[in-house]
Coordinates of C-alpha atoms in Angstrom, one line a residue:
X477 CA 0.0 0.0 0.0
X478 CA 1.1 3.8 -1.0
X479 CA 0.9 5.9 2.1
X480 CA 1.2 9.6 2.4
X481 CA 4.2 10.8 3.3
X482 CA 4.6 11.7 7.5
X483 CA 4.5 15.0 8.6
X484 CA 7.2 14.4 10.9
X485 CA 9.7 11.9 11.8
X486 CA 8.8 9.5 14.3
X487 CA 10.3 10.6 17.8
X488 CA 12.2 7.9 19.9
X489 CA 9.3 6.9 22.2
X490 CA 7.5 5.5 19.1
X491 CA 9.6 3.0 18.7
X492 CA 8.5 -0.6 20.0
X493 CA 10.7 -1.7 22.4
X494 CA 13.0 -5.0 22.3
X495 CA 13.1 -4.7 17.9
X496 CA 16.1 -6.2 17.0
X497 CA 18.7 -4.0 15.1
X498 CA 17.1 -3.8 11.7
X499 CA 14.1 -2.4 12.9
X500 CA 11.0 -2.5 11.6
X501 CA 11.8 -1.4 8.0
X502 CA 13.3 -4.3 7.5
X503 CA 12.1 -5.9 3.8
X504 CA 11.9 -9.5 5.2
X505 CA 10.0 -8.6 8.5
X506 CA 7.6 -6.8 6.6
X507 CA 7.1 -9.0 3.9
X508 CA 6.2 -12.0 6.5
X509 CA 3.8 -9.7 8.3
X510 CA 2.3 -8.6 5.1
X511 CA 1.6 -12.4 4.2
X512 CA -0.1 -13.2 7.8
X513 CA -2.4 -9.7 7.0
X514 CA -3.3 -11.0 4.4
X515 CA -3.9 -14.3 4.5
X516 CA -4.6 -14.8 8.0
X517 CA -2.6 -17.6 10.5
X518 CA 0.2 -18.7 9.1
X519 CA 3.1 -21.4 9.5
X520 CA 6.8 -21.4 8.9
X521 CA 6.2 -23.4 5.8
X522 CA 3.9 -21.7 4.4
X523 CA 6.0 -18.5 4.8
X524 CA 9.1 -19.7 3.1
X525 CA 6.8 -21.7 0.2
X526 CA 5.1 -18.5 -0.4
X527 CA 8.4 -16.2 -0.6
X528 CA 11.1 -18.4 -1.4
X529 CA 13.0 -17.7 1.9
X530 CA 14.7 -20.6 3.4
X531 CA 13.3 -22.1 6.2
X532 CA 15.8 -21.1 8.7
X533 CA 15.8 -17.4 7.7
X534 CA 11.7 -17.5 8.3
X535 CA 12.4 -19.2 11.3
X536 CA 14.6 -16.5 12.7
X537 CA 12.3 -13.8 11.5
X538 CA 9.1 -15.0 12.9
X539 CA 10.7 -15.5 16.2
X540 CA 12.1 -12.3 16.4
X541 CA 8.6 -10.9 15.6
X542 CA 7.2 -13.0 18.2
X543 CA 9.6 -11.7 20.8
X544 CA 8.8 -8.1 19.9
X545 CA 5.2 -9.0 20.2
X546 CA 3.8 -8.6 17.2
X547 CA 2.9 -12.4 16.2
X548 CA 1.7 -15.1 18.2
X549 CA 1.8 -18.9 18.0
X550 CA -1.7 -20.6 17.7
X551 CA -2.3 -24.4 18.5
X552 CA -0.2 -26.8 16.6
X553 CA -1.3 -28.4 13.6
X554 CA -0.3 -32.5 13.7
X555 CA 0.3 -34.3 10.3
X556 CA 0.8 -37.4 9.1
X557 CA 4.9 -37.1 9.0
X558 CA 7.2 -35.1 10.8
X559 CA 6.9 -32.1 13.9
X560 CA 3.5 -30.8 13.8
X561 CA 3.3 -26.9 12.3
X562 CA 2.6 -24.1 14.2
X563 CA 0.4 -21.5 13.0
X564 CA 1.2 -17.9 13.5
X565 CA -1.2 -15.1 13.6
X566 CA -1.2 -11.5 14.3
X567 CA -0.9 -10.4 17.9
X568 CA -3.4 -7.9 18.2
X569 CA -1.8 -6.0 21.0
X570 CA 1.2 -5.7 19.4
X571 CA 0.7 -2.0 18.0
X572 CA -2.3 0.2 18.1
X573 CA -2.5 3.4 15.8
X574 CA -4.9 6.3 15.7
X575 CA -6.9 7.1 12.7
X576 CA -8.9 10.5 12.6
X577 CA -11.6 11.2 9.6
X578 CA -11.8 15.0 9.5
X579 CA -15.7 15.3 7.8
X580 CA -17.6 18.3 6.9
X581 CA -19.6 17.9 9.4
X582 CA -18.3 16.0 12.1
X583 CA -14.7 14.7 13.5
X584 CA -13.8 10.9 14.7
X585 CA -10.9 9.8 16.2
X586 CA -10.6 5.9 16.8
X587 CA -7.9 3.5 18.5
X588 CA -6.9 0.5 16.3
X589 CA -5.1 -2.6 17.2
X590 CA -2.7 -4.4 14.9
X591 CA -5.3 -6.4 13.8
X592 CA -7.4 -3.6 12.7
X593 CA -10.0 -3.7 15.4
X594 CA -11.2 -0.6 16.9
X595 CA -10.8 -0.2 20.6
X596 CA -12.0 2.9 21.1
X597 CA -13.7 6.0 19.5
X598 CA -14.5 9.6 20.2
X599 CA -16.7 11.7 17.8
X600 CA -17.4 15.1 17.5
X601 CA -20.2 17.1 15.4
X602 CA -20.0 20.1 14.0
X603 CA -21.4 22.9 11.6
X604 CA -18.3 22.5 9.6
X605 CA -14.4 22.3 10.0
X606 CA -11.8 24.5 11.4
X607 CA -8.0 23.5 12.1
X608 CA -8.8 24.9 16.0
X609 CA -11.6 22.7 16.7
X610 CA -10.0 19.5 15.2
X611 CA -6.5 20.1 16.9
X612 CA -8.9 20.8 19.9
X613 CA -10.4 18.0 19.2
X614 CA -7.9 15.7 19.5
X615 CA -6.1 17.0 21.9
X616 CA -8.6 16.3 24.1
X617 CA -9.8 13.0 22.9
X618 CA -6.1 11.1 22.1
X619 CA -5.2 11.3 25.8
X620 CA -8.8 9.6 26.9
X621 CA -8.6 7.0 24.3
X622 CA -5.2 6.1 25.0
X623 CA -5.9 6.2 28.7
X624 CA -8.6 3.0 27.8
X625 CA -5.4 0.8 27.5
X626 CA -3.5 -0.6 30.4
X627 CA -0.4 1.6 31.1
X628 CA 2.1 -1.5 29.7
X629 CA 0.5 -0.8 26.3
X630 CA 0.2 3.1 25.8
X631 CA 3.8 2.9 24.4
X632 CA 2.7 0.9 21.9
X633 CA 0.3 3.9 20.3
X634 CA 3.1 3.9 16.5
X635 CA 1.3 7.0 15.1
X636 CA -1.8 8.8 13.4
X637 CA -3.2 9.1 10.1
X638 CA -5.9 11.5 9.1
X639 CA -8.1 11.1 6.4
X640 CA -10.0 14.2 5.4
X641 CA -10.9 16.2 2.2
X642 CA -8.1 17.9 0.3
X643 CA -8.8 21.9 -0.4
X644 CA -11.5 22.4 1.8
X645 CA -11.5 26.3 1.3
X646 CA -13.2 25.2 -2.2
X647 CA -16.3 23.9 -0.5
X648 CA -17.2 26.9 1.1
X649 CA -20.5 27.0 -1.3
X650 CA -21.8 23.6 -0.9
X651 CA -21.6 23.9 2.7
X652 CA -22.9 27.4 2.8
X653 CA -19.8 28.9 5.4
X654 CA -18.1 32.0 6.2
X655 CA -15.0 31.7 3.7
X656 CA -12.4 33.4 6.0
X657 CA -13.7 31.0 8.4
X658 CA -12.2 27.6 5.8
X659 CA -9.5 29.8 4.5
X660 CA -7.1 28.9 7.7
X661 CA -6.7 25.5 6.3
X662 CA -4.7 26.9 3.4
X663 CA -1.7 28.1 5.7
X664 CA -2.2 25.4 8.7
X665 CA -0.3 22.1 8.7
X666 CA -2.8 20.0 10.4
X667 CA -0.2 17.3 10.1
X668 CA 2.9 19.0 12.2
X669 CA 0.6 20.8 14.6
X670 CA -1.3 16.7 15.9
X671 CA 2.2 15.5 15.1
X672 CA 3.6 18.1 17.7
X673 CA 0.7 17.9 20.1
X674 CA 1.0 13.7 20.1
X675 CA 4.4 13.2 20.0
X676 CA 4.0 10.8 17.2
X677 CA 4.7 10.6 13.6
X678 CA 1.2 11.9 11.5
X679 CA 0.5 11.0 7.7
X680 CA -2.2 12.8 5.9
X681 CA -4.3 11.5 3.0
X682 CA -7.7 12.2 0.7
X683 CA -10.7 10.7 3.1
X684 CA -12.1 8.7 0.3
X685 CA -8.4 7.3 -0.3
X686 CA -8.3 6.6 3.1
X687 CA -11.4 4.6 3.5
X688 CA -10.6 2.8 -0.2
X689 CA -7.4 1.7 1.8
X690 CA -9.5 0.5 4.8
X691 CA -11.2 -1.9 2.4
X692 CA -7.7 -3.3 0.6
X693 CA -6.1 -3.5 4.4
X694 CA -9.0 -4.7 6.6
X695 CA -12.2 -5.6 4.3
X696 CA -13.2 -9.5 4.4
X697 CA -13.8 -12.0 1.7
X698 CA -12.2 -11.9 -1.6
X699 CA -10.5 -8.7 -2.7
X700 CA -10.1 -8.3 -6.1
X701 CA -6.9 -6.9 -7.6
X702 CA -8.0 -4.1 -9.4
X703 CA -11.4 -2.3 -8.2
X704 CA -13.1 1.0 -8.1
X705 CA -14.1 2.2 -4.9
X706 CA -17.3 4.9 -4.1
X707 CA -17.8 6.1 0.0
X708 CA -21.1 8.5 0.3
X709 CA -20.4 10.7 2.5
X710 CA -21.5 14.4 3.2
X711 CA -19.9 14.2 -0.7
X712 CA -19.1 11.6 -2.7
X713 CA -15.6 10.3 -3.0
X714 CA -13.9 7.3 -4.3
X715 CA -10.5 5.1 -4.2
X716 CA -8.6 3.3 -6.9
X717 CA -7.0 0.0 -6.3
X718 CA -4.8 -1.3 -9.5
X719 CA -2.9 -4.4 -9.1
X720 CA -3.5 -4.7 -5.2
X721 CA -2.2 -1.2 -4.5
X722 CA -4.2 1.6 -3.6
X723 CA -3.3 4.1 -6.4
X724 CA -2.4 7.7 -5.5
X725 CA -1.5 9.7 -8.1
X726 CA 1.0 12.2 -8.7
X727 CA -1.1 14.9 -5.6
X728 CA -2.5 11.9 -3.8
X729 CA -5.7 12.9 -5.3
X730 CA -6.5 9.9 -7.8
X731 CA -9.5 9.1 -8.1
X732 CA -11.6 12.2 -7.6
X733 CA -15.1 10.3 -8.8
X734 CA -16.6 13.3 -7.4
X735 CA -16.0 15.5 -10.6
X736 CA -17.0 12.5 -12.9
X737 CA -19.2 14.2 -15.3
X738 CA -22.4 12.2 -15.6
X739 CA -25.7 12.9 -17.8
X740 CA -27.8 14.4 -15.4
X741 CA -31.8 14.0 -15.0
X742 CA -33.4 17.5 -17.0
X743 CA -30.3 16.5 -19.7
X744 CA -27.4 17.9 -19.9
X745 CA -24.5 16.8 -17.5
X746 CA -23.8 17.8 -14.2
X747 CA -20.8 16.6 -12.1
X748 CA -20.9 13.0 -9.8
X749 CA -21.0 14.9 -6.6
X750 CA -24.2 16.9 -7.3
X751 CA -25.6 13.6 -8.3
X752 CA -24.9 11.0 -5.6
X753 CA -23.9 13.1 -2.5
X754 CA -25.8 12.5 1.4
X755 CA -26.0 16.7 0.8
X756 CA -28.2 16.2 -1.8
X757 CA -30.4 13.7 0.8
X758 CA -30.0 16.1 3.1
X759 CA -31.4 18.9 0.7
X760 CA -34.5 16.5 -0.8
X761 CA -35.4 15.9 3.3
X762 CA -35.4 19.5 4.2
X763 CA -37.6 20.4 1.2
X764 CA -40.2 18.0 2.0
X765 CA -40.1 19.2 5.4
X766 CA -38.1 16.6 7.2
X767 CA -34.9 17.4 9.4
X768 CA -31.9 15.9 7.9
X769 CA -29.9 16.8 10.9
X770 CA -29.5 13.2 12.2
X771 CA -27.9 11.9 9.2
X772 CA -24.1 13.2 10.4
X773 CA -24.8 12.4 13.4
X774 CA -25.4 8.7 13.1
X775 CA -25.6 6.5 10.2
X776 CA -27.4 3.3 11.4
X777 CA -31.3 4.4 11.3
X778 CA -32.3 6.7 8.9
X779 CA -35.0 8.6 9.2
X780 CA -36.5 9.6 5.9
X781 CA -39.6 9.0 4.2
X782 CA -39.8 6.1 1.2
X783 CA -40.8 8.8 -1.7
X784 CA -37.8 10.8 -1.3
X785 CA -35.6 8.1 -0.2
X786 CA -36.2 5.9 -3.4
X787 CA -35.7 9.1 -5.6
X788 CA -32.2 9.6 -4.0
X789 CA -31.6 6.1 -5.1
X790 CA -32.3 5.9 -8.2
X791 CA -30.8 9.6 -9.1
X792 CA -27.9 8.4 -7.2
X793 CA -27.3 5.0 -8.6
X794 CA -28.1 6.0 -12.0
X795 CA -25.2 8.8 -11.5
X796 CA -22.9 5.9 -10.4
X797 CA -23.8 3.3 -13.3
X798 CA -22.6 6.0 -15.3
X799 CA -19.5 7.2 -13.7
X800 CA -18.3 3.3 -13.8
X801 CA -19.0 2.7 -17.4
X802 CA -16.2 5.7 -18.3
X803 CA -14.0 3.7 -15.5
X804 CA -14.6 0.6 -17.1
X805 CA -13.5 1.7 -20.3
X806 CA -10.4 3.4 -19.0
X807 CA -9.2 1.0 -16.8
X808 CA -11.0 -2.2 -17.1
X809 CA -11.6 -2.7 -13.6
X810 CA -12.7 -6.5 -12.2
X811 CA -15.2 -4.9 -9.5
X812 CA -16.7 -1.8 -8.2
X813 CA -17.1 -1.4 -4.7
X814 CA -19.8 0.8 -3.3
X815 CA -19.9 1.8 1.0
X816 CA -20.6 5.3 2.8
X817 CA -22.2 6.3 5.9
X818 CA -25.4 4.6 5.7
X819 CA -27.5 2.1 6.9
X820 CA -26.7 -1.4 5.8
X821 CA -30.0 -2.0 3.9
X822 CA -29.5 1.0 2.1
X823 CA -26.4 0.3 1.2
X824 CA -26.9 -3.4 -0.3
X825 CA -30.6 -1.3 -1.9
X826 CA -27.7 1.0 -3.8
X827 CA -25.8 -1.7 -5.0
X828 CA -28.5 -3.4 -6.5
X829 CA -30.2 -0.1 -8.3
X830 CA -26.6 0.9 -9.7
X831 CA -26.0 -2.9 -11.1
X832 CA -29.5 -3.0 -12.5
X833 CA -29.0 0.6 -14.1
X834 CA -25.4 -0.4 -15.2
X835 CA -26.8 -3.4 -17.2
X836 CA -29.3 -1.0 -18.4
X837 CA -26.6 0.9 -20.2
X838 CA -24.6 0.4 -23.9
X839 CA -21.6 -2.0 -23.1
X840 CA -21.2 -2.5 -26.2
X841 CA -16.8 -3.6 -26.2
X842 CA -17.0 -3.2 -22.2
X843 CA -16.7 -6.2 -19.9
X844 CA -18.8 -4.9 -17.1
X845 CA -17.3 -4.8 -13.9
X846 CA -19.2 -6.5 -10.3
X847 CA -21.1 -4.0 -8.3
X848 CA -20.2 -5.1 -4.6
X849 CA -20.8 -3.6 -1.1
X850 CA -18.1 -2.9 0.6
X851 CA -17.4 -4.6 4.0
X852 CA -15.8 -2.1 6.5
X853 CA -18.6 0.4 6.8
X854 CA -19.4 3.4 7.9
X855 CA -15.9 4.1 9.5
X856 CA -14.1 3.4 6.6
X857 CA -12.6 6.4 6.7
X858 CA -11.8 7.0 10.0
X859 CA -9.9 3.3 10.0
X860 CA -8.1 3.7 6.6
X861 CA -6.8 6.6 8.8
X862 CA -5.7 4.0 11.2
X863 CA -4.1 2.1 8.4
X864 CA -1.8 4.5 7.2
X865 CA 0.8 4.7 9.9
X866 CA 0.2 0.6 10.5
X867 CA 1.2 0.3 6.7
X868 CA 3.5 2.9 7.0
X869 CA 5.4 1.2 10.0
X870 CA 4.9 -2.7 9.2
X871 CA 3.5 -3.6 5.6
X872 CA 5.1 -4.0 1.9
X873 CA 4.4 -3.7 -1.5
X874 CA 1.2 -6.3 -1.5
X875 CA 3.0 -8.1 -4.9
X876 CA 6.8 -7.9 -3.6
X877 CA 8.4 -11.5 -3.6
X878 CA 5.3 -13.5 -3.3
X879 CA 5.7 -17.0 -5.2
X880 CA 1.8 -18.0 -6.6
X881 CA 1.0 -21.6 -5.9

């Protein structure tokens, strides 16, 4: 996985104790902890068929990274010939990383294991962003969730990510805010400031990257190589995945599916975002005289009435059957993957209208991709955040020195 680069290097305290000399940057280590990511628990065996590492050089490796704590041995597996093998998995406490999703219209900051499981999470609404109410934020909130560990572990915290929109000053008239109020964020480093406040090395990257790499590093169930990835949030965003690498681009903002130009309803075209965006929920709801308020604040119960529900769906999923025809062309990706803030049955109800309106289209010399739900969820975002400093620290080039078979 491509990371963003950190805002700061990491300071001596963030630095596992007992890691042998090489540290943690060494290619092997991170190769073998790649492979038991990925593929779950793992035995010597397997580790050295899979690379083409000899057995003894695995063997050395995956007990120094049991001594530091970062795998563990499961029950042994007896065959028919020889010593029985023993699996290794991740050690969940071995590492625990913040990940912080600044939104529009809210913050969250969550606690992470090394196994991707949140531990602990903070949230905090607002009207929209400002650099002094995230750093506030978090300065508040990092301390509490760290103090939900026991003591041992707090030294184990490796870093932050933050996922959150890039040029926020743009969206000043979408959201309908001040602009001198937004216009702070193009002279703060959010980064250095949390990095400074923390004492721990900080990445930054595009939210909807972030939550695309949520799905490469943590999603369940088989992960296709190459896919095109779509979060609704507040806006629309998306993530590209080519070759089992989340793609950047040359900014770090590949990927923008928000300024997809689509057909739009009245004819014409109008851009993705205006199409397929929770804003433009938010705005149907408060026309028909519904609050739309509790849709930032939680994303598991929707209240919104059928009529202007369905018409969001179909406007929005229409809108997204078109924006993955011109990827398909382009790129000839195997699957599109489709997850947001949202209830679950809306969700898997958006899937279905955008593969039905897909098929719908000309794909005439286009091999249509799968529609899919993604499987992390609402917090996407906020753990891709999480995953940026774990894959930062510990993880390698998915297709490095991997023997198929």
């Amino acid at each position: 996985m491509q990371d963003a680069s950190p805002d700061r290097s990491p300071p001596e305290a963030a630095v596992l104790r007992g890691t042998n000399q090489s540290g943690m940057r060494d290619h092997n280590e991170r190769l073998v902890l790649s492979l038991v990511r990925r593929h779950g628990a793992l035995a010597k065996s397997d580790i050295a068929r899979m690379t083409g590492l000899s057995a003894q050089t695995v063997s050395v490796i995956m007990r120094g990274l049991e001594q530091d704590g970062l795998l563990e041995r499961g029950e042994p597996v007896r065959g028919r010939v020889g010593q029985p093998s023993v699996p290794m998995s991740l050690a969940a406490e071995g590492a625990f990383f913040f990940g912080l999703k600044v939104g529009r219209r809210s913050a969250d900051l969550v606690l992470t294991d090394f196994r991707g499981r949140m531990r602990a999470a903070r949230r905090r609404v607002y009207r929209y962003p400002t650099p002094d109410a995230v750093v506030s934020f978090v300065s508040e909130a990092a301390p509490a969730l760290a103090g939900e560990l026991p003591p041992m572990q707090r030294g184990r915290i490796m870093g932050m990510g933050v996922a959150m929109p890039f040029q926020l000053w743009n969206w000043v008239a979408v959201l309908g805010i001040p602009q001198q109020e937004m216009d702070a964020w193009r002279v703060r480093d959010i980064g250095t400031e949390l990095g400074a406040a923390l004492g721990l090395p900080v990445y930054v990257q595009n939210d909807a990257t972030s939550a695309c790499g949520a799905e490469l590093i943590f999603g369940t169930g088989e992960r296709p190589k190459d896919f095109l990835y779509f979060y609704f949030g507040t806006f629309i965003g998306g993530g590209l995945v080519m070759n089992g690498q989340l793609f950047l681009g040359r900014t770090g903002n590949a990927a923008a599916v928000g300024s997809i130009q689509v057909p739009a309803p009245g004819g014409g075209t109008r851009r993705l975002i205006d199409l397929a965006s929770m804003s433009v929920l938010a705005e149907a709801m408060e026309a028909a005289g519904e609050p739309s308020d509790h849709l930032w604040s939680q994303h598991d119960r929707w209240e919104v009435s059928q009529t202007v529900l369905s018409a969001w769906l179909d406007q929005a999923a229409g809108a997204l059957a078109q924006a993955t025809l011109a990827a398909a062309a382009l790129l000839e990706v195997q699957a599109v993957l489709i997850d947001g803030w949202m209830p679950l049955r809306v969700r898997a109800e958006m899937v279905r209208r955008t593969e039905a309106a897909l098929l719908g289209l000309d794909l005439a010399g286009i091999d249509p991709p799968v529609i899919r739900e993604g499987t992390v969820g609402a917090d996407a975002r906020a753990l891709g955040a999480a995953a940026i400093p774990l894959s930062q620290r510990y993880l390698i080039d998915q297709n490095a020195a991997v023997r198929e078979g």
